[in-house]
Amino acid sequence: MIRDVPILQELAFVILGATAFAFLARLLHIPSIIAYIAAGLLLGPGLGLISVSYGIEIISELGIALLLFVVGLELSLEKIRHVGRVAVVAGIGQVVFTAAGGIAFCLLLGFDAIESIFIAIALTFSSTVVVVKLLDQKGDLGSEYGRIAVGIFLVQDMVVVVALTLLSGLARYEELEGMAVAQILEGVGLAFGGMGILLVAAAVAARWILPPLFAWAASSQETLFIWSLSWCFLFVMGAGALEVSLEIGAFLAGISLAQLPYNHDLRRRVHPLMNFFIAVFFVSLGIQMEFGAVGQIWFPAALLSLFVLIGNPFIFMFIISRMGYGERTSFFTSVTVAQISEFSFIFAALGLSSGLIGEEILSLVGIVGLITIAVSAYMILYNRGLYNVVRRLGILKVFRADPEGDGDGAAFRRSEHVIVVGMNSMGREIVESLRREGLEVVAVDTDPTKFAGMDEPVILGNAEYLSVVEEAGIQDARLLVSALRIEDANRLLAYRCREVGTPCAIHAFDAEMAQDLRRLDVAFLIDSREEGLIRVAEALQEGGVLQS
Amino acid sequence: MTTVALLLLASAVGFAGARALRLPAVPFLILAGLILSRLVPLPEDLVGDALVLGVTVMVFVAGIELNPTRVGRQRKAAFQVGLLQFLLLGLVGGGAAWLLGFDWQTTAYVALALTASSTLVVIRVLQQRGQLFDPVGRMVTGVLLLQDLLVVLLIPVLTRLPDGAGAIGMGVLGTLGLVVLSSVIHRWVAPRLIPRLGRDEEPLLLLVLATLFLFLGLAWFLDLPMVSGAFLAGVALSPFPSGSLIRGQLNSLSDFFSAIFFTALGAFLVLPSMGELAQAVGLAVLVLVLTPPLVTLIAERAGFSARSAIQGGLLLAQTSEFSLVVALQGLVLEQITPGVFSILATVTVVTMIVTPFLATDPVTWRLMKLHPFRKPRIPQDPPRDHILLAGCGSNGISLLEFLVVGPRKVWVVDDDPAVVDQLREAGVPVIRGDVSDSEVLLAAGVKEARVVISTIRRTEDNGPLLDLARGRLALVRTFEGPEADWVEARGGHPISYASAAAESFLTWFRDESDASESDVSESKASESETPRPGTS
């Protein structure tokens, strides 16, 4: 295009930086989030190459929206309803305790009252984006502790909205001459009212609007995908109009789609897009960090980091175990709040711009953010190991939580089953025959209508996606059969099977494919043309045509 | 964020319209964007960003899809058809633009924009009709890939035309440099690196995007258009298995950014004036009327039957998303006016909408009737009480060998010149022609045959054969259930290839399982390892 395209230049720095650091992190087994933030630190505060432009901001916001959308798709109103009580109690309870404890700690460290309030608020909120991304990476979003954590963060999002409303009301107190209280109450009322409206809209849509609409478009994957993204952004726009956070809007959009049969497939398709945007978000987070006054406040920053890393989980564990959850679940949930949020930077930046705090406080928040996000990333990713260590040390006894069995229940893993991809006539006949013989068969197709009348297990998805064949259990399967008449997909399936050592039988519907497939060590080539011709010959024999 | 949301919502409406009318989505997305911009003012810079990102990702993905193996044995035909269509349409299109009064620079842009047919639209039509892997489908795919490549390679030349030969030379050299780098990565780096990351989706995606941005950076450095960098980045990552492994990651990015691109393009469009509209219609008619006979002529010379050649021509009768890329490039560099951009966008929208109506069997048959040389050679000694094999192909040779040793004579109808030559050399009576052409079937003695066998891929092409063979034993290849019902309703006897294939697989599977079980019992006796069932 034109020679200087700012958005492409900025993205080039972001992506190249993120890639370089991500690969380094992969070698050193460092969580990718830390790699992205480190890339941002280098590009921004380090080398001063870029700042966060409007375009990058939008892409970051898209990432956050898609992340929460994916969470909503994973869960359902049913799943989230169960954790409503604990989410509200723990979410609000932790805010109160951390804020109070934070203020006291800051006063002890020698900060003045206003600074202590700002720092305490900054320490109170945990990062929805960081935690949800990590849970998604681990595949634990659907677990009990994952759902509680998501519920808590959404409650905290509401608290943030209230806090921001309070903050803007307080800032305009003198201006409004006492009308501020009414304004604040109005703002809070609007926020909760808005949330209510969105909830009702999500529930009504989930029940009456979305199922017929999406069923109509089901045969076109592209249409389904774009519609689901549009639905997400429609809710985000609605959330914006109703003064509700975009996270809640996106989450509710996802929840409303979660009960459709395509939710898993949609989640798979949204994932790469979300990964791209979220990587940009984390890099931009690093770019925006300010460490101007780091020399002066590194010590209190380190102490406050410890307060967040240990204090927040401690408070949480106390609350959640009191509500009857087992020790393991309580611990895993508590560990998710051991970091501060990206909102903390917004608070601090607001405080700096309104002259209430100095630059050193902003730097302090930046350092605490960096340390807590980095350490908590490890804590969440290796939570099982950490739990075993802490448990052995006997620290958890003080919470007197109920012990739970080890493991979340081993995830169900099929083995020695047959996977059949492509529910055309041939695929269906193979599935039905094998099932009649008592074998476990997983059927895969992109078109939900092709599963009509078929028993489970079936997977709706494109077998070209790794996650689809992994969900089908390709590694442990006895055999993978592809009945597809799609050359590229068949070759890829043969390749994947070879890579994991699973035999495969592939439909070579065209003579040109056979050579390629033989090179990929296919166990059996299903040559429909050859077999069909044999049948023709048999029919001719039976018809007496071949006699004079 | 609101702008992105609005563009996406508009694209959702566009998709709904396309789905309802069963037409390609692209023109509806453009129209949706156009309507959106009239209803809601959108910030120009954000729409511009959306266009830039959208076209970059779209062209990048097009480069990844540049895989000659999809063309199979039709490479030579695809090359001939693609190159000649490109050159001839370019010449005629340029001539028409000149006659319409455009300056030389605009003429060059119009010429290039008219040469390319739409990969997005045509591949979708081929997929819907199940013809993607037919010879004509492969040929058309090859034509589209070649044209995409030619357009992208010529854009740097086009944009430098005003700057003279020196600048053009530098542009060509720079492009060649990128081509070399792309080839090196394509041949040696991607096949080794990408499969290693195959299971790690996030780093894989980042690596893919980093490659894109690296090439964009190089294009910027060499003062080349971004689209050249994006396309060649895609080509670098296209070889199997890399291209297939990353397709899953890129599908959603591609869908998202393509939707945003076309909608943003519509939002960007200025409505053409009446004069410009007339010019657009004229150019659209030129493409629609000229492409089919041009492609038919070249494809027939390359060995295709009249019907397949005409089908190919009708499928390719539209301009492309790459035409829009060319036009956008010209607009941004101020080498064409917004009016010309609107003309080219209108041509693209109109021809894309018309394609599904044009590329149908009834239209093909009507054009066949106008074909001057389609009459089959009538054999001097017409057959009777014979076996008529309609559609032999290379697979059918084994059936033929089985049939010729029987007591009845076998006559073959096939439109593949290679197969026809092979059969003639073997002394098998064969008529070169289309199996769905009644005159060809009558010449082959369909009414006098003892039995008629059709092995052609598209069951629905057997209509004339089944009508003419009524009362005789007519064995017809089918795959899906509804195809078998269709054949039976017309008095034919369906031979389910799907069922035959499933049965052969199940026989193999049972044999392998039995062999494996007996190995297990032997090994239990002798305590040795067993192979897994189903392993060859």
PDB file of N, CA, C and O in Angstrom, chain A residues 1-3 19 26 36 133 216 222 227 230 233 269 424-425 429 437 464 470 477-478 487 491 495 501 512 529 535 545-547, chain B residues 5 8 12 19 69 72-73 124 138 195 199-200 202 206 220 223 226 247 249 252 255 332 395 407-408 480 499 503 510 513 532:
ATOM      1  N   MET A   1       0.863  -1.190   0.000  1.00  0.00           N
ATOM      2  CA  MET A   1       0.000   0.000   0.000  1.00  0.00           C
ATOM      3  C   MET A   1       0.896   1.236   0.000  1.00  0.00           C
ATOM      4  O   MET A   1       1.970   1.203  -0.547  1.00  0.00           O
ATOM      5  N   ILE A   2       0.466   2.320   0.630  1.00  0.00           N
ATOM      6  CA  ILE A   2       1.328   3.497   0.699  1.00  0.00           C
ATOM      7  C   ILE A   2       2.566   3.147   1.513  1.00  0.00           C
ATOM      8  O   ILE A   2       2.554   2.204   2.313  1.00  0.00           O
ATOM      9  N   ARG A   3       3.578   3.887   1.302  1.00  0.00           N
ATOM     10  CA  ARG A   3       4.866   3.526   1.852  1.00  0.00           C
ATOM     11  C   ARG A   3       4.860   3.446   3.383  1.00  0.00           C
ATOM     12  O   ARG A   3       5.402   2.538   3.961  1.00  0.00           O
ATOM     13  N   THR A  19       7.297 -12.662  18.967  1.00  0.00           N
ATOM     14  CA  THR A  19       7.752 -13.960  18.465  1.00  0.00           C
ATOM     15  C   THR A  19       9.131 -14.292  19.006  1.00  0.00           C
ATOM     16  O   THR A  19       9.372 -15.408  19.490  1.00  0.00           O
ATOM     17  N   ARG A  26       9.995 -20.205  25.294  1.00  0.00           N
ATOM     18  CA  ARG A  26       9.697 -21.623  25.091  1.00  0.00           C
ATOM     19  C   ARG A  26      10.919 -22.478  25.430  1.00  0.00           C
ATOM     20  O   ARG A  26      10.810 -23.530  26.055  1.00  0.00           O
ATOM     21  N   TYR A  36       5.638 -11.931  26.384  1.00  0.00           N
ATOM     22  CA  TYR A  36       5.009 -10.808  25.668  1.00  0.00           C
ATOM     23  C   TYR A  36       5.255  -9.495  26.407  1.00  0.00           C
ATOM     24  O   TYR A  36       5.569  -8.472  25.802  1.00  0.00           O
ATOM     25  N   LYS A 133      -6.485 -16.210  30.511  1.00  0.00           N
ATOM     26  CA  LYS A 133      -5.579 -16.691  29.460  1.00  0.00           C
ATOM     27  C   LYS A 133      -4.817 -17.930  29.946  1.00  0.00           C
ATOM     28  O   LYS A 133      -4.691 -18.914  29.230  1.00  0.00           O
ATOM     29  N   TRP A 216     -30.053 -21.943  10.803  1.00  0.00           N
ATOM     30  CA  TRP A 216     -30.225 -21.550   9.397  1.00  0.00           C
ATOM     31  C   TRP A 216     -28.885 -21.373   8.711  1.00  0.00           C
ATOM     32  O   TRP A 216     -28.696 -21.728   7.548  1.00  0.00           O
ATOM     33  N   GLU A 222     -18.209 -20.173   7.625  1.00  0.00           N
ATOM     34  CA  GLU A 222     -17.756 -18.777   7.628  1.00  0.00           C
ATOM     35  C   GLU A 222     -18.852 -17.869   8.173  1.00  0.00           C
ATOM     36  O   GLU A 222     -18.598 -16.977   8.990  1.00  0.00           O
ATOM     37  N   TRP A 227     -21.011 -14.394  12.267  1.00  0.00           N
ATOM     38  CA  TRP A 227     -22.183 -14.060  13.080  1.00  0.00           C
ATOM     39  C   TRP A 227     -21.865 -14.120  14.567  1.00  0.00           C
ATOM     40  O   TRP A 227     -22.301 -13.273  15.345  1.00  0.00           O
ATOM     41  N   SER A 230     -19.877 -11.130  15.460  1.00  0.00           N
ATOM     42  CA  SER A 230     -20.742  -9.953  15.436  1.00  0.00           C
ATOM     43  C   SER A 230     -21.610  -9.911  16.688  1.00  0.00           C
ATOM     44  O   SER A 230     -21.838  -8.841  17.261  1.00  0.00           O
ATOM     45  N   PHE A 233     -19.537  -8.604  19.502  1.00  0.00           N
ATOM     46  CA  PHE A 233     -19.293  -7.160  19.463  1.00  0.00           C
ATOM     47  C   PHE A 233     -20.579  -6.355  19.623  1.00  0.00           C
ATOM     48  O   PHE A 233     -20.552  -5.214  20.090  1.00  0.00           O
ATOM     49  N   ARG A 269     -12.474 -22.022  16.642  1.00  0.00           N
ATOM     50  CA  ARG A 269     -12.210 -21.088  15.538  1.00  0.00           C
ATOM     51  C   ARG A 269     -11.832 -19.710  16.049  1.00  0.00           C
ATOM     52  O   ARG A 269     -11.022 -19.031  15.457  1.00  0.00           O
ATOM     53  N   ASN A 424     -20.054 -38.598   5.025  1.00  0.00           N
ATOM     54  CA  ASN A 424     -20.792 -38.862   3.792  1.00  0.00           C
ATOM     55  C   ASN A 424     -21.302 -40.303   3.860  1.00  0.00           C
ATOM     56  O   ASN A 424     -21.150 -40.950   4.911  1.00  0.00           O
ATOM     57  N   SER A 425     -21.854 -40.804   2.792  1.00  0.00           N
ATOM     58  CA  SER A 425     -22.420 -42.161   2.830  1.00  0.00           C
ATOM     59  C   SER A 425     -21.412 -43.195   3.284  1.00  0.00           C
ATOM     60  O   SER A 425     -21.717 -44.089   4.083  1.00  0.00           O
ATOM     61  N   GLU A 429     -21.579 -45.353   6.781  1.00  0.00           N
ATOM     62  CA  GLU A 429     -21.672 -46.814   6.708  1.00  0.00           C
ATOM     63  C   GLU A 429     -20.568 -47.456   7.533  1.00  0.00           C
ATOM     64  O   GLU A 429     -20.793 -48.436   8.263  1.00  0.00           O
ATOM     65  N   GLU A 437     -20.360 -53.823  15.515  1.00  0.00           N
ATOM     66  CA  GLU A 437     -19.418 -54.863  15.959  1.00  0.00           C
ATOM     67  C   GLU A 437     -18.861 -54.599  17.343  1.00  0.00           C
ATOM     68  O   GLU A 437     -17.941 -55.276  17.793  1.00  0.00           O
ATOM     69  N   GLU A 464      -9.059 -30.612  10.029  1.00  0.00           N
ATOM     70  CA  GLU A 464      -7.766 -29.984   9.735  1.00  0.00           C
ATOM     71  C   GLU A 464      -7.212 -29.293  10.978  1.00  0.00           C
ATOM     72  O   GLU A 464      -6.030 -28.997  11.055  1.00  0.00           O
ATOM     73  N   GLU A 470      -7.159 -33.970  18.205  1.00  0.00           N
ATOM     74  CA  GLU A 470      -6.716 -34.307  19.570  1.00  0.00           C
ATOM     75  C   GLU A 470      -7.911 -34.631  20.438  1.00  0.00           C
ATOM     76  O   GLU A 470      -7.862 -35.551  21.252  1.00  0.00           O
ATOM     77  N   ALA A 477      -5.739 -43.598  19.382  1.00  0.00           N
ATOM     78  CA  ALA A 477      -6.700 -44.341  18.568  1.00  0.00           C
ATOM     79  C   ALA A 477      -6.048 -45.580  17.966  1.00  0.00           C
ATOM     80  O   ALA A 477      -4.842 -45.623  17.724  1.00  0.00           O
ATOM     81  N   ARG A 478      -6.894 -46.515  17.706  1.00  0.00           N
ATOM     82  CA  ARG A 478      -6.453 -47.730  17.037  1.00  0.00           C
ATOM     83  C   ARG A 478      -6.259 -47.455  15.557  1.00  0.00           C
ATOM     84  O   ARG A 478      -5.369 -48.008  14.924  1.00  0.00           O
ATOM     85  N   GLU A 487      -8.902 -33.366  -0.874  1.00  0.00           N
ATOM     86  CA  GLU A 487      -7.506 -33.788  -1.002  1.00  0.00           C
ATOM     87  C   GLU A 487      -6.615 -33.258   0.115  1.00  0.00           C
ATOM     88  O   GLU A 487      -5.888 -34.021   0.745  1.00  0.00           O
ATOM     89  N   ARG A 491      -4.616 -35.459   3.039  1.00  0.00           N
ATOM     90  CA  ARG A 491      -3.148 -35.501   3.156  1.00  0.00           C
ATOM     91  C   ARG A 491      -2.711 -35.059   4.545  1.00  0.00           C
ATOM     92  O   ARG A 491      -1.807 -35.655   5.139  1.00  0.00           O
ATOM     93  N   TYR A 495      -0.707 -37.199   7.334  1.00  0.00           N
ATOM     94  CA  TYR A 495       0.527 -36.672   7.911  1.00  0.00           C
ATOM     95  C   TYR A 495       0.469 -36.691   9.425  1.00  0.00           C
ATOM     96  O   TYR A 495       1.391 -37.143  10.103  1.00  0.00           O
ATOM     97  N   GLY A 501       2.040 -41.771  15.069  1.00  0.00           N
ATOM     98  CA  GLY A 501       2.142 -43.229  15.032  1.00  0.00           C
ATOM     99  C   GLY A 501       0.814 -43.956  15.055  1.00  0.00           C
ATOM    100  O   GLY A 501       0.739 -45.107  15.467  1.00  0.00           O
ATOM    101  N   GLU A 512      -4.665 -39.460  -8.617  1.00  0.00           N
ATOM    102  CA  GLU A 512      -3.498 -38.595  -8.397  1.00  0.00           C
ATOM    103  C   GLU A 512      -3.079 -38.539  -6.947  1.00  0.00           C
ATOM    104  O   GLU A 512      -1.940 -38.256  -6.629  1.00  0.00           O
ATOM    105  N   ARG A 529     -13.109 -45.733  -6.436  1.00  0.00           N
ATOM    106  CA  ARG A 529     -13.326 -45.942  -7.864  1.00  0.00           C
ATOM    107  C   ARG A 529     -13.071 -47.404  -8.237  1.00  0.00           C
ATOM    108  O   ARG A 529     -13.872 -48.035  -8.921  1.00  0.00           O
ATOM    109  N   ARG A 535     -17.666 -53.719  -8.298  1.00  0.00           N
ATOM    110  CA  ARG A 535     -19.105 -53.946  -8.118  1.00  0.00           C
ATOM    111  C   ARG A 535     -19.858 -53.936  -9.432  1.00  0.00           C
ATOM    112  O   ARG A 535     -20.827 -54.666  -9.618  1.00  0.00           O
ATOM    113  N   VAL A 545     -24.937 -60.615 -18.324  1.00  0.00           N
ATOM    114  CA  VAL A 545     -24.541 -59.816 -19.499  1.00  0.00           C
ATOM    115  C   VAL A 545     -23.286 -60.390 -20.142  1.00  0.00           C
ATOM    116  O   VAL A 545     -23.046 -60.230 -21.333  1.00  0.00           O
ATOM    117  N   LEU A 546     -22.510 -61.078 -19.299  1.00  0.00           N
ATOM    118  CA  LEU A 546     -21.216 -61.514 -19.814  1.00  0.00           C
ATOM    119  C   LEU A 546     -21.285 -62.896 -20.455  1.00  0.00           C
ATOM    120  O   LEU A 546     -20.277 -63.466 -20.841  1.00  0.00           O
ATOM    121  N   GLN A 547     -22.546 -63.415 -20.520  1.00  0.00           N
ATOM    122  CA  GLN A 547     -22.711 -64.652 -21.279  1.00  0.00           C
ATOM    123  C   GLN A 547     -23.263 -64.309 -22.642  1.00  0.00           C
ATOM    124  O   GLN A 547     -23.998 -63.336 -22.796  1.00  0.00           O
TER     125      GLN A 547
ATOM    126  N   ALA B   5     -16.767  -3.069  15.351  1.00  0.00           N
ATOM    127  CA  ALA B   5     -18.030  -3.769  15.635  1.00  0.00           C
ATOM    128  C   ALA B   5     -19.054  -3.484  14.532  1.00  0.00           C
ATOM    129  O   ALA B   5     -19.740  -4.402  14.062  1.00  0.00           O
ATOM    130  N   LEU B   8     -18.174  -5.324  11.363  1.00  0.00           N
ATOM    131  CA  LEU B   8     -18.456  -6.751  11.508  1.00  0.00           C
ATOM    132  C   LEU B   8     -19.955  -7.021  11.452  1.00  0.00           C
ATOM    133  O   LEU B   8     -20.404  -7.995  10.830  1.00  0.00           O
ATOM    134  N   ALA B  12     -22.000  -9.267   8.856  1.00  0.00           N
ATOM    135  CA  ALA B  12     -22.942 -10.320   9.237  1.00  0.00           C
ATOM    136  C   ALA B  12     -24.222 -10.208   8.406  1.00  0.00           C
ATOM    137  O   ALA B  12     -24.776 -11.215   7.951  1.00  0.00           O
ATOM    138  N   ARG B  19     -26.399 -15.747   1.971  1.00  0.00           N
ATOM    139  CA  ARG B  19     -26.928 -17.072   2.311  1.00  0.00           C
ATOM    140  C   ARG B  19     -28.366 -17.220   1.841  1.00  0.00           C
ATOM    141  O   ARG B  19     -28.752 -18.242   1.313  1.00  0.00           O
ATOM    142  N   THR B  69       0.181 -28.646  -6.308  1.00  0.00           N
ATOM    143  CA  THR B  69      -0.281 -30.043  -6.271  1.00  0.00           C
ATOM    144  C   THR B  69      -1.791 -30.121  -6.415  1.00  0.00           C
ATOM    145  O   THR B  69      -2.334 -31.135  -6.858  1.00  0.00           O
ATOM    146  N   GLY B  72      -2.704 -30.826  -9.941  1.00  0.00           N
ATOM    147  CA  GLY B  72      -2.495 -32.192 -10.411  1.00  0.00           C
ATOM    148  C   GLY B  72      -1.957 -32.239 -11.829  1.00  0.00           C
ATOM    149  O   GLY B  72      -1.061 -31.483 -12.201  1.00  0.00           O
ATOM    150  N   ARG B  73      -2.567 -33.136 -12.650  1.00  0.00           N
ATOM    151  CA  ARG B  73      -2.060 -33.312 -14.008  1.00  0.00           C
ATOM    152  C   ARG B  73      -2.494 -32.206 -14.947  1.00  0.00           C
ATOM    153  O   ARG B  73      -2.114 -32.219 -16.116  1.00  0.00           O
ATOM    154  N   ARG B 124     -15.405 -21.540  -4.253  1.00  0.00           N
ATOM    155  CA  ARG B 124     -16.647 -21.830  -3.524  1.00  0.00           C
ATOM    156  C   ARG B 124     -17.647 -22.523  -4.428  1.00  0.00           C
ATOM    157  O   ARG B 124     -18.264 -23.509  -4.038  1.00  0.00           O
ATOM    158  N   ARG B 138      -9.640 -28.750 -11.455  1.00  0.00           N
ATOM    159  CA  ARG B 138      -8.195 -28.601 -11.224  1.00  0.00           C
ATOM    160  C   ARG B 138      -7.608 -27.572 -12.184  1.00  0.00           C
ATOM    161  O   ARG B 138      -6.755 -26.764 -11.791  1.00  0.00           O
ATOM    162  N   PRO B 195       6.737 -27.999  10.825  1.00  0.00           N
ATOM    163  CA  PRO B 195       6.255 -29.251  11.420  1.00  0.00           C
ATOM    164  C   PRO B 195       6.770 -29.466  12.844  1.00  0.00           C
ATOM    165  O   PRO B 195       6.111 -30.099  13.647  1.00  0.00           O
ATOM    166  N   ARG B 199       2.465 -28.940  17.035  1.00  0.00           N
ATOM    167  CA  ARG B 199       1.472 -29.114  18.093  1.00  0.00           C
ATOM    168  C   ARG B 199       1.377 -27.899  19.007  1.00  0.00           C
ATOM    169  O   ARG B 199       0.530 -27.824  19.857  1.00  0.00           O
ATOM    170  N   ASP B 200       2.288 -26.964  18.833  1.00  0.00           N
ATOM    171  CA  ASP B 200       2.303 -25.769  19.704  1.00  0.00           C
ATOM    172  C   ASP B 200       1.659 -24.616  18.977  1.00  0.00           C
ATOM    173  O   ASP B 200       2.332 -23.880  18.254  1.00  0.00           O
ATOM    174  N   GLU B 202       0.220 -21.665  19.642  1.00  0.00           N
ATOM    175  CA  GLU B 202       0.464 -20.232  19.811  1.00  0.00           C
ATOM    176  C   GLU B 202       1.804 -19.806  19.193  1.00  0.00           C
ATOM    177  O   GLU B 202       1.839 -18.846  18.418  1.00  0.00           O
ATOM    178  N   LEU B 206       2.432 -17.254  15.932  1.00  0.00           N
ATOM    179  CA  LEU B 206       3.332 -16.098  16.004  1.00  0.00           C
ATOM    180  C   LEU B 206       4.419 -16.181  14.948  1.00  0.00           C
ATOM    181  O   LEU B 206       4.764 -15.178  14.310  1.00  0.00           O
ATOM    182  N   TRP B 220       8.814  -2.956   2.441  1.00  0.00           N
ATOM    183  CA  TRP B 220       8.902  -1.531   2.777  1.00  0.00           C
ATOM    184  C   TRP B 220      10.306  -1.016   2.485  1.00  0.00           C
ATOM    185  O   TRP B 220      10.498   0.044   1.888  1.00  0.00           O
ATOM    186  N   ASP B 223      10.987  -0.612  -1.032  1.00  0.00           N
ATOM    187  CA  ASP B 223      10.020   0.299  -1.649  1.00  0.00           C
ATOM    188  C   ASP B 223       9.073  -0.424  -2.598  1.00  0.00           C
ATOM    189  O   ASP B 223       8.759   0.055  -3.693  1.00  0.00           O
ATOM    190  N   MET B 226       3.136  -3.410  -0.214  1.00  0.00           N
ATOM    191  CA  MET B 226       2.964  -4.363   0.895  1.00  0.00           C
ATOM    192  C   MET B 226       2.367  -5.670   0.402  1.00  0.00           C
ATOM    193  O   MET B 226       2.690  -6.743   0.911  1.00  0.00           O
ATOM    194  N   ARG B 247      -2.950 -23.799   8.129  1.00  0.00           N
ATOM    195  CA  ARG B 247      -4.250 -23.369   7.622  1.00  0.00           C
ATOM    196  C   ARG B 247      -5.271 -23.270   8.747  1.00  0.00           C
ATOM    197  O   ARG B 247      -6.058 -22.338   8.825  1.00  0.00           O
ATOM    198  N   GLN B 249      -4.812 -22.588  11.843  1.00  0.00           N
ATOM    199  CA  GLN B 249      -4.590 -21.383  12.641  1.00  0.00           C
ATOM    200  C   GLN B 249      -5.045 -20.140  11.901  1.00  0.00           C
ATOM    201  O   GLN B 249      -5.511 -19.179  12.507  1.00  0.00           O
ATOM    202  N   SER B 252      -9.401 -18.618  10.801  1.00  0.00           N
ATOM    203  CA  SER B 252     -10.236 -17.638  11.488  1.00  0.00           C
ATOM    204  C   SER B 252      -9.720 -16.225  11.259  1.00  0.00           C
ATOM    205  O   SER B 252     -10.506 -15.296  11.083  1.00  0.00           O
ATOM    206  N   ASP B 255     -10.869 -15.372   7.740  1.00  0.00           N
ATOM    207  CA  ASP B 255     -12.306 -15.068   7.659  1.00  0.00           C
ATOM    208  C   ASP B 255     -12.591 -13.694   8.242  1.00  0.00           C
ATOM    209  O   ASP B 255     -13.339 -12.896   7.669  1.00  0.00           O
ATOM    210  N   VAL B 332      -4.646   4.697  -3.697  1.00  0.00           N
ATOM    211  CA  VAL B 332      -3.825   5.191  -2.593  1.00  0.00           C
ATOM    212  C   VAL B 332      -2.631   5.987  -3.111  1.00  0.00           C
ATOM    213  O   VAL B 332      -2.229   6.985  -2.531  1.00  0.00           O
ATOM    214  N   ASN B 395      -8.886 -45.131 -14.309  1.00  0.00           N
ATOM    215  CA  ASN B 395      -9.334 -46.212 -13.407  1.00  0.00           C
ATOM    216  C   ASN B 395     -10.120 -47.268 -14.144  1.00  0.00           C
ATOM    217  O   ASN B 395     -10.101 -48.442 -13.803  1.00  0.00           O
ATOM    218  N   PRO B 407     -17.897 -62.001 -24.304  1.00  0.00           N
ATOM    219  CA  PRO B 407     -18.404 -62.239 -25.657  1.00  0.00           C
ATOM    220  C   PRO B 407     -18.922 -60.981 -26.366  1.00  0.00           C
ATOM    221  O   PRO B 407     -19.093 -60.987 -27.581  1.00  0.00           O
ATOM    222  N   ARG B 408     -19.195 -59.954 -25.595  1.00  0.00           N
ATOM    223  CA  ARG B 408     -19.804 -58.793 -26.245  1.00  0.00           C
ATOM    224  C   ARG B 408     -18.762 -57.721 -26.557  1.00  0.00           C
ATOM    225  O   ARG B 408     -17.775 -57.557 -25.835  1.00  0.00           O
ATOM    226  N   GLU B 480     -23.646 -40.748  -2.888  1.00  0.00           N
ATOM    227  CA  GLU B 480     -24.553 -40.485  -1.771  1.00  0.00           C
ATOM    228  C   GLU B 480     -25.926 -41.103  -2.021  1.00  0.00           C
ATOM    229  O   GLU B 480     -26.302 -41.350  -3.181  1.00  0.00           O
ATOM    230  N   SER B 499     -20.624 -47.452  -0.813  1.00  0.00           N
ATOM    231  CA  SER B 499     -20.867 -48.729  -0.158  1.00  0.00           C
ATOM    232  C   SER B 499     -19.772 -49.737  -0.493  1.00  0.00           C
ATOM    233  O   SER B 499     -19.293 -50.472   0.381  1.00  0.00           O
ATOM    234  N   GLU B 503     -17.259 -51.340   2.204  1.00  0.00           N
ATOM    235  CA  GLU B 503     -17.155 -52.788   2.366  1.00  0.00           C
ATOM    236  C   GLU B 503     -15.707 -53.261   2.251  1.00  0.00           C
ATOM    237  O   GLU B 503     -15.253 -54.105   3.025  1.00  0.00           O
ATOM    238  N   ARG B 510     -11.292 -56.091   9.270  1.00  0.00           N
ATOM    239  CA  ARG B 510     -11.545 -57.352   9.987  1.00  0.00           C
ATOM    240  C   ARG B 510     -10.386 -58.315   9.826  1.00  0.00           C
ATOM    241  O   ARG B 510      -9.976 -58.970  10.778  1.00  0.00           O
ATOM    242  N   SER B 513      -7.611 -57.126  12.067  1.00  0.00           N
ATOM    243  CA  SER B 513      -7.951 -57.372  13.460  1.00  0.00           C
ATOM    244  C   SER B 513      -7.778 -58.846  13.780  1.00  0.00           C
ATOM    245  O   SER B 513      -7.224 -59.192  14.817  1.00  0.00           O
ATOM    246  N   ARG B 532       0.138 -53.529  16.142  1.00  0.00           N
ATOM    247  CA  ARG B 532      -1.213 -53.001  16.349  1.00  0.00           C
ATOM    248  C   ARG B 532      -2.114 -53.388  15.198  1.00  0.00           C
ATOM    249  O   ARG B 532      -1.638 -53.445  14.062  1.00  0.00           O
TER     250      ARG B 532
END
